[in-house]
mmCIF file with all atom_site columns, C-alpha atoms in Angstrom:
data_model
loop_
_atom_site.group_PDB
_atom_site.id
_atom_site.type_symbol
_atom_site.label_atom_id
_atom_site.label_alt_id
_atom_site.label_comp_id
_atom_site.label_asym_id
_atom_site.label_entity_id
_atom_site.label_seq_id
_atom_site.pdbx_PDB_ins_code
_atom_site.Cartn_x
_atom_site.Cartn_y
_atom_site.Cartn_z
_atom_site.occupancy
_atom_site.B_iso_or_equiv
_atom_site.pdbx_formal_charge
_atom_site.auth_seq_id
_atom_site.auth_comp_id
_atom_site.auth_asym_id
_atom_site.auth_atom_id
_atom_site.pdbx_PDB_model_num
ATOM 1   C CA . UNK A 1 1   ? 10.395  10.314  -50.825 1.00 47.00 ? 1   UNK A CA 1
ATOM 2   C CA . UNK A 1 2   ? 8.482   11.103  -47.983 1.00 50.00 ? 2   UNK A CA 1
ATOM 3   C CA . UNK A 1 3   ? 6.821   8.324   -47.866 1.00 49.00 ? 3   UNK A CA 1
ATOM 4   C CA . UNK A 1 4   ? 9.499   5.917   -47.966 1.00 46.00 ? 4   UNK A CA 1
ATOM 5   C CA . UNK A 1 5   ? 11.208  7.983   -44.818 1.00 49.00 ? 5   UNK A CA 1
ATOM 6   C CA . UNK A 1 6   ? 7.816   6.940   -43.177 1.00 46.00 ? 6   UNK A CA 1
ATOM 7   C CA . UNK A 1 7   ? 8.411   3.681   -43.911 1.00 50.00 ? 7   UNK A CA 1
ATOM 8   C CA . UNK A 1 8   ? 11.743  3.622   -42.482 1.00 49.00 ? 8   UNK A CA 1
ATOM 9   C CA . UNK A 1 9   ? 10.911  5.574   -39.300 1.00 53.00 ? 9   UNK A CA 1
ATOM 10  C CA . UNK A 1 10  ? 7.887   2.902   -39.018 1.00 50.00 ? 10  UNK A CA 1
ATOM 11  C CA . UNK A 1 11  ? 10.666  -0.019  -39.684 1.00 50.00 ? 11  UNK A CA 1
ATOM 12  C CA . UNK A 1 12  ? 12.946  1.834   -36.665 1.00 51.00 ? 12  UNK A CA 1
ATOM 13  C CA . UNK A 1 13  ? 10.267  1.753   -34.312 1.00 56.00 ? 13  UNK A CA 1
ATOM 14  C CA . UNK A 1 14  ? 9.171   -1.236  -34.605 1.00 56.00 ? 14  UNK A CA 1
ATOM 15  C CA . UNK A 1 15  ? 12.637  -2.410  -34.446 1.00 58.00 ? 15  UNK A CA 1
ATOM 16  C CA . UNK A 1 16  ? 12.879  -1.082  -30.923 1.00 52.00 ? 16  UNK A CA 1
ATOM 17  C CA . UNK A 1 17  ? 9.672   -2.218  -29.799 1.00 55.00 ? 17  UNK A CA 1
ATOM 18  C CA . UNK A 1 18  ? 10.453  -5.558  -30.171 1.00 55.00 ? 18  UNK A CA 1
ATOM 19  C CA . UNK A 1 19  ? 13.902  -4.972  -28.335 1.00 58.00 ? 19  UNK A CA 1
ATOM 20  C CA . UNK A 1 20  ? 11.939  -3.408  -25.253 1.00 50.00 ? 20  UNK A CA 1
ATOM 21  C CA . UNK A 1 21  ? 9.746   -6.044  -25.654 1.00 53.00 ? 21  UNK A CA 1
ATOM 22  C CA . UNK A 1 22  ? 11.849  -8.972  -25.505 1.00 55.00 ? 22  UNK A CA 1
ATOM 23  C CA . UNK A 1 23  ? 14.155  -7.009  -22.619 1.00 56.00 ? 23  UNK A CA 1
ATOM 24  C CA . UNK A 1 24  ? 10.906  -6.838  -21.220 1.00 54.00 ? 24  UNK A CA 1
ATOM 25  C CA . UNK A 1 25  ? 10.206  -10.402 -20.918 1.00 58.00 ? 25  UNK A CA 1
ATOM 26  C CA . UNK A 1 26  ? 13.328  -11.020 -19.979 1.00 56.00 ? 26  UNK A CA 1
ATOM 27  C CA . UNK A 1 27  ? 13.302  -9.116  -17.106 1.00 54.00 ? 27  UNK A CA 1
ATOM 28  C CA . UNK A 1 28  ? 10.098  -10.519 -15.919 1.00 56.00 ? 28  UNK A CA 1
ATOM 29  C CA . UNK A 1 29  ? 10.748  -14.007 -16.259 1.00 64.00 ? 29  UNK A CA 1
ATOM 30  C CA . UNK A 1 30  ? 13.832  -13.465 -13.758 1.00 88.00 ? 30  UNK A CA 1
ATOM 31  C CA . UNK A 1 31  ? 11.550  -12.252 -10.909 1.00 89.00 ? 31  UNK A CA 1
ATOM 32  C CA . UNK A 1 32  ? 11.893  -14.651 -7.652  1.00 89.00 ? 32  UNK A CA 1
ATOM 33  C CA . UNK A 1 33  ? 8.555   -15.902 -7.226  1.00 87.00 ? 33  UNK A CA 1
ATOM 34  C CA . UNK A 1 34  ? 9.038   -15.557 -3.301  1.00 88.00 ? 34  UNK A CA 1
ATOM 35  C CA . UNK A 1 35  ? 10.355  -11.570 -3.971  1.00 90.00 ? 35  UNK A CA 1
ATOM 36  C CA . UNK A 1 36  ? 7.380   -11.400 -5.747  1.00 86.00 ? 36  UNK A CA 1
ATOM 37  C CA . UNK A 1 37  ? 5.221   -12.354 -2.555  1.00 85.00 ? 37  UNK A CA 1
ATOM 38  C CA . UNK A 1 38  ? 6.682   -10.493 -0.566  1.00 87.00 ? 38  UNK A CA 1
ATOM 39  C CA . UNK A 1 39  ? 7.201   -7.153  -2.478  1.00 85.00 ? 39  UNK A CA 1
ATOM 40  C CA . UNK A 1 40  ? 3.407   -7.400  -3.542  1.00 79.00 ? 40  UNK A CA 1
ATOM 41  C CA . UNK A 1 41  ? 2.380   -8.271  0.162   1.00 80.00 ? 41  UNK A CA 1
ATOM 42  C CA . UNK A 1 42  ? 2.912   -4.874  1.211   1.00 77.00 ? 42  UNK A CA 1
ATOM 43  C CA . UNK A 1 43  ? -0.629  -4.310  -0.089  1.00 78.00 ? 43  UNK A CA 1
ATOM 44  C CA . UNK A 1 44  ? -3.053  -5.421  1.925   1.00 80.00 ? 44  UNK A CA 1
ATOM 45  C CA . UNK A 1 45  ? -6.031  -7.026  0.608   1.00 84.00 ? 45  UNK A CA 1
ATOM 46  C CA . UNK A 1 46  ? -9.584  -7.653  1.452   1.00 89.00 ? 46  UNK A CA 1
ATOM 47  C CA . UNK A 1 47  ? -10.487 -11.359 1.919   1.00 95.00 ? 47  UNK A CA 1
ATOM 48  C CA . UNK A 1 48  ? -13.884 -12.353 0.461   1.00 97.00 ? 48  UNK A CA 1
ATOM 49  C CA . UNK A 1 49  ? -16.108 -16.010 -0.135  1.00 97.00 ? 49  UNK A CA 1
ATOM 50  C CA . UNK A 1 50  ? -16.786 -16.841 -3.493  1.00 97.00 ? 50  UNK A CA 1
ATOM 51  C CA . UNK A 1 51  ? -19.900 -18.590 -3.195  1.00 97.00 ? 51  UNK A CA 1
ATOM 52  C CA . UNK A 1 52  ? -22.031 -20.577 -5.811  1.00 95.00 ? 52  UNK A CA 1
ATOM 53  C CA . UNK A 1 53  ? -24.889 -23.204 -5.844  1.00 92.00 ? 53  UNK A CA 1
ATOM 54  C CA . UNK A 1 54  ? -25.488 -25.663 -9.142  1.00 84.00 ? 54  UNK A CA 1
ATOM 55  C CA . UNK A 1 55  ? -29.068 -27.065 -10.090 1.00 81.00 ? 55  UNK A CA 1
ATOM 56  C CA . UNK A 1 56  ? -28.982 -29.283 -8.013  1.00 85.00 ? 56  UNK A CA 1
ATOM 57  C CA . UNK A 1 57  ? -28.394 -27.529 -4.383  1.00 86.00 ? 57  UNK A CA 1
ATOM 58  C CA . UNK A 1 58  ? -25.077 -28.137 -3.869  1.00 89.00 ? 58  UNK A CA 1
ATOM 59  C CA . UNK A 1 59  ? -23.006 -25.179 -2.582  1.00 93.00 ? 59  UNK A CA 1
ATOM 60  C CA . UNK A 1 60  ? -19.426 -24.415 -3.313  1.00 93.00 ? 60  UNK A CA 1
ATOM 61  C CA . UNK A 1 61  ? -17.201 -21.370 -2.549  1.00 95.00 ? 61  UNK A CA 1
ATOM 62  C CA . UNK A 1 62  ? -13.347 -20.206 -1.977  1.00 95.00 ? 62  UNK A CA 1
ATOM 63  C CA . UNK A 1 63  ? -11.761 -17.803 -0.182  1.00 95.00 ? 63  UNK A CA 1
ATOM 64  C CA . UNK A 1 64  ? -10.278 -15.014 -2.633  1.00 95.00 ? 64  UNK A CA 1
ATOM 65  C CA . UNK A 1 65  ? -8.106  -11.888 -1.527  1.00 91.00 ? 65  UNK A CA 1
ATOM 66  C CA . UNK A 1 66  ? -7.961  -10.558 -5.011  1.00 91.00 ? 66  UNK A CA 1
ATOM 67  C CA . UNK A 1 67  ? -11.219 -9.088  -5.819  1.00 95.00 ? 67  UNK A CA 1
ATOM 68  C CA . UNK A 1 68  ? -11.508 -5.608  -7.866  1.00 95.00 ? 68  UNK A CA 1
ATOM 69  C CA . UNK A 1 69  ? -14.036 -3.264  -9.028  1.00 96.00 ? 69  UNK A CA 1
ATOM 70  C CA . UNK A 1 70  ? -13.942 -3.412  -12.966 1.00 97.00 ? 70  UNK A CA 1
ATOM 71  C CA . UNK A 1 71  ? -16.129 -0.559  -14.680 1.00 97.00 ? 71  UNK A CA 1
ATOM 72  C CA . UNK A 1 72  ? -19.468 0.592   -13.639 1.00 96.00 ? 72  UNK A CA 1
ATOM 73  C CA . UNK A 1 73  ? -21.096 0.867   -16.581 1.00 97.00 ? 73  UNK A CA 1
ATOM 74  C CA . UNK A 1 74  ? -21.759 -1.878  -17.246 1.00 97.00 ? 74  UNK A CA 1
ATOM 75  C CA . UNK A 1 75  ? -21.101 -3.235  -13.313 1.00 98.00 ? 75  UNK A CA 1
ATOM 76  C CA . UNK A 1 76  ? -18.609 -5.175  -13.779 1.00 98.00 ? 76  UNK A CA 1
ATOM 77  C CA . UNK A 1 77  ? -16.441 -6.936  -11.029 1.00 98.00 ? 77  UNK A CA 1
ATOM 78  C CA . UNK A 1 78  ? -13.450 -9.481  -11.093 1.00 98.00 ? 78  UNK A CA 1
ATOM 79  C CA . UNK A 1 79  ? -11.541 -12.340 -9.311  1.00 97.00 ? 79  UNK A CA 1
ATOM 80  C CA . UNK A 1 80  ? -8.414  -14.304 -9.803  1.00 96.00 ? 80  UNK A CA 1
ATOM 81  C CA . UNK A 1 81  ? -8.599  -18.140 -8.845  1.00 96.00 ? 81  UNK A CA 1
ATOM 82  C CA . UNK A 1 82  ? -5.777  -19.986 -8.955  1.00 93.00 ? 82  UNK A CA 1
ATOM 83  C CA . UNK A 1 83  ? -5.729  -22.775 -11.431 1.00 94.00 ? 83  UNK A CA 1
ATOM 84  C CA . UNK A 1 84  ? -5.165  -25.293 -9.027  1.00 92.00 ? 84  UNK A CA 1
ATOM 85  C CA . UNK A 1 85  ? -8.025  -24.477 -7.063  1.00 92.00 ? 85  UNK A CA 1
ATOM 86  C CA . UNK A 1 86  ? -10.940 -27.705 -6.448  1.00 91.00 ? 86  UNK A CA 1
ATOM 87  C CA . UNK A 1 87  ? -13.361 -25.077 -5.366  1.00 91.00 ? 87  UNK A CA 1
ATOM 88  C CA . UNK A 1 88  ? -13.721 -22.892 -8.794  1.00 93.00 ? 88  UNK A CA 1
ATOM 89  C CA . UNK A 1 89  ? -14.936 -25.077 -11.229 1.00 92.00 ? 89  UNK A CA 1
ATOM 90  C CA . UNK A 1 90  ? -17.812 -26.170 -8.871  1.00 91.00 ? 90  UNK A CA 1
ATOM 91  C CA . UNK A 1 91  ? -18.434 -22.451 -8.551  1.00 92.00 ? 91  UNK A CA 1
ATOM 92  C CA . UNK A 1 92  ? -18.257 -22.003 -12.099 1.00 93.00 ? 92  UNK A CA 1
ATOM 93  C CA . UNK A 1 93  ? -20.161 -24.098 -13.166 1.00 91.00 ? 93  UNK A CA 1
ATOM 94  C CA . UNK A 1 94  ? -23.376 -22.428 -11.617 1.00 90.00 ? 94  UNK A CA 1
ATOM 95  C CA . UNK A 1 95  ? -22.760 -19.747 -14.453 1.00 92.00 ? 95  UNK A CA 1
ATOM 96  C CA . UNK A 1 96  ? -23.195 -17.184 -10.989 1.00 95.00 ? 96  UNK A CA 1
ATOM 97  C CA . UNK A 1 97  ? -21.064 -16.349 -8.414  1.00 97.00 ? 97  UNK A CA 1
ATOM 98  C CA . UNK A 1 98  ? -21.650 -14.350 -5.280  1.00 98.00 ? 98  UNK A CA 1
ATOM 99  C CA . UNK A 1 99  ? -18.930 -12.271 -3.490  1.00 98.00 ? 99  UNK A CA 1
ATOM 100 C CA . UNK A 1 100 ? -19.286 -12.133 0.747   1.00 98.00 ? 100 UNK A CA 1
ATOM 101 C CA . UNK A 1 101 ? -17.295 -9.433  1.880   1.00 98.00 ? 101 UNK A CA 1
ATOM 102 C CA . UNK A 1 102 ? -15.569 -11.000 5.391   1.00 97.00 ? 102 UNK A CA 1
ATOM 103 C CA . UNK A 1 103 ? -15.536 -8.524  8.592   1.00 97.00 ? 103 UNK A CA 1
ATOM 104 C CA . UNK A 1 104 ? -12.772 -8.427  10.823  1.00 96.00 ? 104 UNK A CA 1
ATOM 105 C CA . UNK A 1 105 ? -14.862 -11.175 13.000  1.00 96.00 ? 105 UNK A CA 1
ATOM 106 C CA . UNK A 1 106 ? -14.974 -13.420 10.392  1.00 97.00 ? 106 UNK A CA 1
ATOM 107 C CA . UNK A 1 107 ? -11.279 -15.550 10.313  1.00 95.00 ? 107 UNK A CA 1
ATOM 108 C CA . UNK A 1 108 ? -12.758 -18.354 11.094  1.00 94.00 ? 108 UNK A CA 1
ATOM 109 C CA . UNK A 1 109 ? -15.522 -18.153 8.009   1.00 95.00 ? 109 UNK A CA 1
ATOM 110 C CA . UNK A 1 110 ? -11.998 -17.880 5.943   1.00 94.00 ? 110 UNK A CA 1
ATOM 111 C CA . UNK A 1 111 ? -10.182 -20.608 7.583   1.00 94.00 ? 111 UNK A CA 1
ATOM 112 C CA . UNK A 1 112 ? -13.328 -23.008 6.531   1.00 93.00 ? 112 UNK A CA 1
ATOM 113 C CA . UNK A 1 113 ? -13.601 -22.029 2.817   1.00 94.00 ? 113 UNK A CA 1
ATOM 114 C CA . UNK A 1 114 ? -9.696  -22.396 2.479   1.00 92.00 ? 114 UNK A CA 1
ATOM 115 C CA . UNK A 1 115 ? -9.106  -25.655 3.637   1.00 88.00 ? 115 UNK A CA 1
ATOM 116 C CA . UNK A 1 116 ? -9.301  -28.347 1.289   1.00 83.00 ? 116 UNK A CA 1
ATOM 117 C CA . UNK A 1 117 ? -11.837 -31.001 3.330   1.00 79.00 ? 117 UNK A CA 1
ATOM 118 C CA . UNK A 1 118 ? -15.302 -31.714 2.049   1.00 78.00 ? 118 UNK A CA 1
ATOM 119 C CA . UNK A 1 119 ? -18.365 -29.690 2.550   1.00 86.00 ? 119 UNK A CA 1
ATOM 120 C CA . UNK A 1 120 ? -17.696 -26.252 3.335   1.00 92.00 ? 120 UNK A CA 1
ATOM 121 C CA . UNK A 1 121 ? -21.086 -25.139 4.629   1.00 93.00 ? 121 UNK A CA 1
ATOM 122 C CA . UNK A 1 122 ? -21.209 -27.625 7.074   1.00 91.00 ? 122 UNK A CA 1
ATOM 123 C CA . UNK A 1 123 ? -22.121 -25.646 9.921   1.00 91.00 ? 123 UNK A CA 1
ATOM 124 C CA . UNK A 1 124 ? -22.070 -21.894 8.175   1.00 95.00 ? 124 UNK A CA 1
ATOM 125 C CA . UNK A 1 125 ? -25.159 -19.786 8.797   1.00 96.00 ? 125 UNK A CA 1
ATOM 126 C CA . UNK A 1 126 ? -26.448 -18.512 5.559   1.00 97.00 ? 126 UNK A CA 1
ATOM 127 C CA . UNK A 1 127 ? -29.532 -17.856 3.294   1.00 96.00 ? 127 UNK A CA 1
ATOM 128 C CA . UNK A 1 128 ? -30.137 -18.511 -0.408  1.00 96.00 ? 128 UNK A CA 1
ATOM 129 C CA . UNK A 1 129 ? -30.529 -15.186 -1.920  1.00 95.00 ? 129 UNK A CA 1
ATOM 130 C CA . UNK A 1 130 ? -33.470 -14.229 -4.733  1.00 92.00 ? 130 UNK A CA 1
ATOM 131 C CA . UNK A 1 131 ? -31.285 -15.704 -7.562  1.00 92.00 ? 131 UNK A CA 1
ATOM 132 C CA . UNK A 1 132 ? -30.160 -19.182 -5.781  1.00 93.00 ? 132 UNK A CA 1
ATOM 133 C CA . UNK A 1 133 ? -26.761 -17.997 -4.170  1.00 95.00 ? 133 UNK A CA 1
ATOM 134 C CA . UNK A 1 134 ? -25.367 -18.415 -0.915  1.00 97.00 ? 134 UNK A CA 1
ATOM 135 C CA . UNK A 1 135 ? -24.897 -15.445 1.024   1.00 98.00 ? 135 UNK A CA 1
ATOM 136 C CA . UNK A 1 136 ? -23.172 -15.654 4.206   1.00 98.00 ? 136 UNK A CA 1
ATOM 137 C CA . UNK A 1 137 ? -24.575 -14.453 7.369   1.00 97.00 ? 137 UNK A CA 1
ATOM 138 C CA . UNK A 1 138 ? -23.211 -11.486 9.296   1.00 97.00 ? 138 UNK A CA 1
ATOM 139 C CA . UNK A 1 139 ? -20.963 -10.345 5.815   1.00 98.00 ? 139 UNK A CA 1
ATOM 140 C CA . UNK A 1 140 ? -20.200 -6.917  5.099   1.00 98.00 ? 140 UNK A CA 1
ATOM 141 C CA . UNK A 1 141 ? -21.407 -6.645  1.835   1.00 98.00 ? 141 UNK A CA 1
ATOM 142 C CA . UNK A 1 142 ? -22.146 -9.300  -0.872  1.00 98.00 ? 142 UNK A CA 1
ATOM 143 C CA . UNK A 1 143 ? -22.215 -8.826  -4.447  1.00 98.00 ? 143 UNK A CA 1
ATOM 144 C CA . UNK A 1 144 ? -23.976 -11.339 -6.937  1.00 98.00 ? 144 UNK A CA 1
ATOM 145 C CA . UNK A 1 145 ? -22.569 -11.979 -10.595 1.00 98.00 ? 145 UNK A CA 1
ATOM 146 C CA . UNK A 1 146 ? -23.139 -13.737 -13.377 1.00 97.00 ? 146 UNK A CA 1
ATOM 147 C CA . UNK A 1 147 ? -20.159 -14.665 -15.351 1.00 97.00 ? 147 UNK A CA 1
ATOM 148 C CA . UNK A 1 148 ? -19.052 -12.442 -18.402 1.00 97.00 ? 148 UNK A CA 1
ATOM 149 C CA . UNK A 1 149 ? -15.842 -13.934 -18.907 1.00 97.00 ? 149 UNK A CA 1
ATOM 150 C CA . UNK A 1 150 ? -12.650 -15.644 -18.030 1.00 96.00 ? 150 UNK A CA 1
ATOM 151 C CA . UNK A 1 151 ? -9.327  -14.921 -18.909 1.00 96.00 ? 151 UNK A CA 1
ATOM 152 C CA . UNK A 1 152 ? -6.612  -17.531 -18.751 1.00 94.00 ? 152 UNK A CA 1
ATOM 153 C CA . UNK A 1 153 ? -3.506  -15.803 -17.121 1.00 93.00 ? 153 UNK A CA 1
ATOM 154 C CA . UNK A 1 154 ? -0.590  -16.972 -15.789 1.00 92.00 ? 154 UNK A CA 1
ATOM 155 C CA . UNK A 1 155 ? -1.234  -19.475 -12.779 1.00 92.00 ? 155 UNK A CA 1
ATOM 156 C CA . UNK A 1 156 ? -4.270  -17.693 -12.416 1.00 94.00 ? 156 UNK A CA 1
ATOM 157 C CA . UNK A 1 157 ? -7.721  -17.128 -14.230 1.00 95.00 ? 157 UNK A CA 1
ATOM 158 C CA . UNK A 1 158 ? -9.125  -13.719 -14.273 1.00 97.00 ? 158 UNK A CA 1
ATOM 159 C CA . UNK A 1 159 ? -12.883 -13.812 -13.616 1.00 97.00 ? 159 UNK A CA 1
ATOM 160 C CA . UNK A 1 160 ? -15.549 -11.294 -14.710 1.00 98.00 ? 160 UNK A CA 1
ATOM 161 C CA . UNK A 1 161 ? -18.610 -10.491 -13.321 1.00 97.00 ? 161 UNK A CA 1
ATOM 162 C CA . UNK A 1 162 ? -21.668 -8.796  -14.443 1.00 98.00 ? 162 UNK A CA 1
ATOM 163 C CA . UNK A 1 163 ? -23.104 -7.436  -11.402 1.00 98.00 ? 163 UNK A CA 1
ATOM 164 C CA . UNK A 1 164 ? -26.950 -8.453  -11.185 1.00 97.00 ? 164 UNK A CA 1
ATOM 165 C CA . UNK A 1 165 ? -27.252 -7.859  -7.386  1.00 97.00 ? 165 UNK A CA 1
ATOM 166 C CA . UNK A 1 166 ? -25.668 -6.119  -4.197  1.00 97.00 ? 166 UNK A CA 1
ATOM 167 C CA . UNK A 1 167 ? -25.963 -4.462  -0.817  1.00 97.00 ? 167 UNK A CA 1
ATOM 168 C CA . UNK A 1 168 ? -24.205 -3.907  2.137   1.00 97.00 ? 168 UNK A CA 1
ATOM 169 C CA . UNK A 1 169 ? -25.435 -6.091  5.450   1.00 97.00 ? 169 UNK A CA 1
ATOM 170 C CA . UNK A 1 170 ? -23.236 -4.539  8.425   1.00 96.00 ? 170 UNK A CA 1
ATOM 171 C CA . UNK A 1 171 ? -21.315 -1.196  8.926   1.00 95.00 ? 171 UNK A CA 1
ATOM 172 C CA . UNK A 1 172 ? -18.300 -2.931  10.538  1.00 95.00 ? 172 UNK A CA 1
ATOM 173 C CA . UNK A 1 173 ? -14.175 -3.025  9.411   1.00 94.00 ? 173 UNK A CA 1
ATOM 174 C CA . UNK A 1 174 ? -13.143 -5.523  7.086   1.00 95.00 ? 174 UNK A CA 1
ATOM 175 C CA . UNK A 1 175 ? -10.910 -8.842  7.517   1.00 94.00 ? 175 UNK A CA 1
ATOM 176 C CA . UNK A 1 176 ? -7.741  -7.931  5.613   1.00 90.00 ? 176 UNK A CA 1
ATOM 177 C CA . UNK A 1 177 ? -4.483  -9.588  4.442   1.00 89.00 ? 177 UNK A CA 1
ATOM 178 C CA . UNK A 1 178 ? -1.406  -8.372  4.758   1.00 82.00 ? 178 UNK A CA 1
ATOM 179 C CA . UNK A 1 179 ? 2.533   -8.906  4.355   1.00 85.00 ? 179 UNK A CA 1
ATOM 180 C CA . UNK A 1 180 ? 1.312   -12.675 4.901   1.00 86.00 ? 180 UNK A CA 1
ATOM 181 C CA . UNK A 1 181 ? -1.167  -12.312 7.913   1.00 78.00 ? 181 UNK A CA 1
ATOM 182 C CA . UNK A 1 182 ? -5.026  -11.628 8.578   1.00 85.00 ? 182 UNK A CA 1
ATOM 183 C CA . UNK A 1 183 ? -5.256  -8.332  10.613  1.00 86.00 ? 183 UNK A CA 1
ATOM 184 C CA . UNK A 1 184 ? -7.674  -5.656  11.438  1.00 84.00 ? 184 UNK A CA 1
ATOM 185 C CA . UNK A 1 185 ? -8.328  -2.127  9.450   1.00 83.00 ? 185 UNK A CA 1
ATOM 186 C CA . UNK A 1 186 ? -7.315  0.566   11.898  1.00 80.00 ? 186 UNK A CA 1
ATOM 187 C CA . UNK A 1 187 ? -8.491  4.196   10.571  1.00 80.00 ? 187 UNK A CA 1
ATOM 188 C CA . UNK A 1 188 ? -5.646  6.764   10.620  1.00 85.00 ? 188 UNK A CA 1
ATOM 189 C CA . UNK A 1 189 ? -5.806  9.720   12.646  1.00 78.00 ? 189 UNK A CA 1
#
């Protein structure tokens, strides 16, 4: 008896889960994409270059404002391109990535690696790191990755890194974006 009224209890529950589920989905496919934007750019965001260079010398990178810390052990880090993006797959297909870290300085190094036009480093001071990436001059910070995986998401592609390499090159504030804008860091108090 017992464990038939298990059973049932089991049957119930996973009755309702599906209902909050599907309300669930429901709910989100209703969202206005622009509400969306706009609720979720009340958070600003750091802006970083995705940089990468294939066998044969040629750099790529994008600009990114969605960049995250993952786990530390292992050192893990992750990105969201969108699926539309030119710039990616020539980045991913170096198997590495390296993530600059913009300063507040540095709108003009994000203007160049989001416009669509040809060769990005044209004119951009930089070095080739230890391991073959780019790393921008006068950055923050950069972090070099290898890839660990990617998740296909949405309109987006969730990117993970294995952190292999980084270090901090300036103590300055960071380039950040916000409620559609690219503004300053201003400590409080």
């Amino acid at each position: 008896m017992h464990i038939v009224a298990l059973r049932r209890q089991t049957a119930v529950q996973s009755g309702l889960r599906a209902e909050v589920t599907s309300q669930c989905q429901n709910t989100i496919a209703e969202i206005d994409p622009d509400h969306f934007r706009t609720v979720l750019g009340h958070y600003p965001t750091g802006v970083c270059v995705v940089t990468g260079r294939n066998e044969d010398g040629m750099a790529a990178g994008l600009v990114v404002g969605s960049f995250t810390s993952v786990s530390l052990d292992p050192p893990l880090v992750a990105f969201f391109p969108d699926k539309k993006s030119r710039s990616w797959p020539k980045v991913r297909d170096c198997g590495h990535f390296c993530v600059n870290v913009l300063a507040e300085d540095q709108y003009d190094l994000c203007e160049g690696f989001a416009s669509k036009c040809g060769d990005k480093f044209a004119g951009v001071a930089h070095r080739i790191s230890e391991r073959g990436m780019p790393v921008l001059d006068d950055v923050l910070a950069y972090i070099e990755c290898t890839i660990e995986d990617e998740i296909d998401t949405g309109d987006h592609t969730i990117v993970l890194g294995r952190v292999e390499e980084l270090q901090t090159e300036r103590d300055a504030a960071p380039l950040l974006f916000f409620k559609g804008a690219f503004g300053k860091f201003s400590a409080a108090g």
